[in-house]
mmCIF file of C-alpha atoms in Angstrom:
data_model
loop_
_atom_site.group_PDB
_atom_site.id
_atom_site.type_symbol
_atom_site.label_atom_id
_atom_site.label_comp_id
_atom_site.label_asym_id
_atom_site.label_seq_id
_atom_site.Cartn_x
_atom_site.Cartn_y
_atom_site.Cartn_z
ATOM 1 C CA MET Y 1 -13.787 19.208 -4.071
ATOM 2 C CA PRO Y 2 -12.332 17.797 -1.098
ATOM 3 C CA GLU Y 3 -14.951 15.088 -1.398
ATOM 4 C CA GLU Y 4 -13.761 14.417 -4.976
ATOM 5 C CA VAL Y 5 -10.028 14.402 -3.985
ATOM 6 C CA ALA Y 6 -10.704 11.945 -1.203
ATOM 7 C CA GLN Y 7 -12.546 9.592 -3.426
ATOM 8 C CA ALA Y 8 -9.743 9.750 -6.135
ATOM 9 C CA ALA Y 9 -7.350 9.012 -3.354
ATOM 10 C CA ILE Y 10 -9.175 5.872 -2.255
ATOM 11 C CA LEU Y 11 -9.265 4.730 -5.807
ATOM 12 C CA LEU Y 12 -5.522 5.297 -6.207
ATOM 13 C CA ARG Y 13 -4.787 3.298 -2.964
ATOM 14 C CA ARG Y 14 -7.051 0.674 -4.078
ATOM 15 C CA ASP Y 15 -5.014 0.160 -7.229
ATOM 16 C CA LEU Y 16 -1.623 0.553 -5.369
ATOM 17 C CA LEU Y 17 -2.540 -2.308 -2.955
ATOM 18 C CA GLN Y 18 -2.883 -4.628 -6.145
ATOM 19 C CA LEU Y 19 0.982 -4.055 -6.827
ATOM 20 C CA ASP Y 20 3.463 -6.461 -4.899
ATOM 21 C CA ILE Y 21 4.191 -3.643 -2.143
ATOM 22 C CA LEU Y 22 3.959 -3.760 1.323
ATOM 23 C CA GLY Y 23 1.680 -1.330 1.927
ATOM 24 C CA VAL Y 24 0.022 1.797 1.463
ATOM 25 C CA GLU Y 25 -0.599 4.109 4.472
ATOM 26 C CA ALA Y 26 -2.526 7.731 4.380
ATOM 27 C CA ILE Y 27 -0.893 10.553 5.790
ATOM 28 C CA PRO Y 28 -3.323 12.276 8.198
ATOM 29 C CA SER Y 29 -4.720 15.567 6.697
ATOM 30 C CA ALA Y 30 -6.652 16.940 9.646
ATOM 31 C CA PRO Y 31 -6.608 20.652 9.475
ATOM 32 C CA PRO Y 32 -5.036 22.405 12.412
ATOM 33 C CA GLU Y 33 -7.050 23.450 15.244
ATOM 34 C CA GLY Y 34 -9.325 26.610 14.325
ATOM 35 C CA ALA Y 35 -8.619 26.142 10.851
ATOM 36 C CA LYS Y 36 -11.826 27.028 8.583
ATOM 37 C CA GLY Y 37 -10.888 24.591 5.876
ATOM 38 C CA VAL Y 38 -9.026 21.528 4.673
ATOM 39 C CA ASP Y 39 -5.753 21.960 2.361
ATOM 40 C CA VAL Y 40 -7.048 20.040 -0.494
ATOM 41 C CA GLY Y 41 -3.140 19.498 -1.541
ATOM 42 C CA VAL Y 42 -2.672 17.235 1.586
ATOM 43 C CA ILE Y 43 -5.900 15.013 1.038
ATOM 44 C CA GLY Y 44 -4.749 11.612 -0.322
ATOM 45 C CA ALA Y 45 -1.126 12.030 0.527
ATOM 46 C CA MET Y 46 0.076 8.665 1.318
ATOM 47 C CA VAL Y 47 3.344 6.609 1.963
ATOM 48 C CA VAL Y 48 4.086 3.510 -0.131
ATOM 49 C CA SER Y 49 6.325 0.872 1.194
ATOM 50 C CA LEU Y 50 7.932 -1.451 -1.214
ATOM 51 C CA VAL Y 51 9.120 -4.772 -1.238
ATOM 52 C CA GLU Y 52 12.145 -3.996 -3.302
ATOM 53 C CA PRO Y 53 13.592 -0.689 -4.823
ATOM 54 C CA ALA Y 54 12.573 -2.128 -8.257
ATOM 55 C CA GLY Y 55 8.988 -1.819 -7.294
ATOM 56 C CA VAL Y 56 9.358 1.902 -7.720
ATOM 57 C CA THR Y 57 8.905 1.638 -11.546
ATOM 58 C CA ALA Y 58 5.457 -0.100 -11.091
ATOM 59 C CA VAL Y 59 4.328 2.350 -8.657
ATOM 60 C CA ILE Y 60 4.974 5.258 -10.620
ATOM 61 C CA ASP Y 61 3.563 3.655 -13.759
ATOM 62 C CA LEU Y 62 0.340 3.383 -12.018
ATOM 63 C CA ILE Y 63 0.441 6.849 -10.576
ATOM 64 C CA ARG Y 64 1.096 8.145 -13.957
ATOM 65 C CA ALA Y 65 -1.967 6.083 -15.406
ATOM 66 C CA TRP Y 66 -4.110 7.546 -12.380
ATOM 67 C CA ALA Y 67 -2.950 11.214 -12.967
ATOM 68 C CA SER Y 68 -3.747 11.048 -16.832
ATOM 69 C CA ARG Y 69 -7.183 9.846 -16.100
ATOM 70 C CA GLY Y 70 -8.331 13.075 -14.464
ATOM 71 C CA GLN Y 71 -8.103 16.658 -15.188
ATOM 72 C CA GLY Y 72 -6.310 18.878 -12.694
ATOM 73 C CA ARG Y 73 -4.632 15.948 -10.811
ATOM 74 C CA SER Y 74 -1.432 16.561 -9.357
ATOM 75 C CA VAL Y 75 1.304 14.159 -8.111
ATOM 76 C CA LYS Y 76 4.210 14.529 -5.753
ATOM 77 C CA ILE Y 77 6.541 11.702 -5.473
ATOM 78 C CA GLN Y 78 9.564 11.432 -3.027
ATOM 79 C CA LEU Y 79 12.062 9.181 -2.848
ATOM 80 C CA GLY Y 80 14.627 9.855 -0.157
ATOM 81 C CA LYS Y 81 15.365 13.570 -0.844
ATOM 82 C CA ASP Y 82 14.623 13.549 -4.382
ATOM 83 C CA VAL Y 83 11.086 15.055 -5.162
ATOM 84 C CA LEU Y 84 8.960 15.057 -8.189
ATOM 85 C CA GLU Y 85 6.073 17.122 -8.409
ATOM 86 C CA VAL Y 86 3.866 17.078 -11.349
ATOM 87 C CA THR Y 87 1.029 19.684 -11.678
ATOM 88 C CA GLY Y 88 -0.904 21.356 -14.253
ATOM 89 C CA VAL Y 89 1.313 20.202 -17.204
ATOM 90 C CA SER Y 90 0.217 18.100 -20.329
ATOM 91 C CA ARG Y 91 0.093 14.350 -20.421
ATOM 92 C CA GLU Y 92 3.328 14.306 -22.861
ATOM 93 C CA ASP Y 93 5.435 16.866 -20.424
ATOM 94 C CA GLN Y 94 3.937 14.795 -17.408
ATOM 95 C CA ARG Y 95 5.359 11.605 -19.292
ATOM 96 C CA ARG Y 96 8.657 13.009 -19.874
ATOM 97 C CA LEU Y 97 9.212 14.383 -16.438
ATOM 98 C CA ILE Y 98 8.251 10.970 -14.792
ATOM 99 C CA ASP Y 99 10.276 9.275 -17.079
ATOM 100 C CA HIS Y 100 13.329 11.449 -16.669
ATOM 101 C CA TRP Y 101 12.845 10.922 -12.781
ATOM 102 C CA ILE Y 102 12.571 7.273 -13.190
ATOM 103 C CA GLU Y 103 15.764 7.020 -15.000
ATOM 104 C CA ARG Y 104 17.531 8.855 -12.219
ATOM 105 C CA HIS Y 105 16.473 5.959 -9.971
ATOM 106 C CA ALA Y 106 17.057 3.184 -12.171
ATOM 107 C CA LYS Y 107 19.699 0.483 -11.034
ATOM 108 C CA PRO Y 108 22.520 0.243 -13.817
#
């Protein structure tokens, strides 16, 4: 399972790099010393640096498409202190939650 998550994260990063962004950096997911396993929830965690705030919508749309392509994929998006975490919901609920989150951050 960790290998599948890592591979999905690599593909997501590749897709993100096709957008007009500054960069995508992986957050290290090394287990603490003495741990017997890896927390699958942190494999694939990344920080996306945007050129401008308007790029949030493109990044979210790409992540939404990525999440809908695989069963059991979860997404946690943080912008400042506002966090959106979508796990184990239908595609329709996922779309509705993400749309609502984007609306909160859209410039008037």
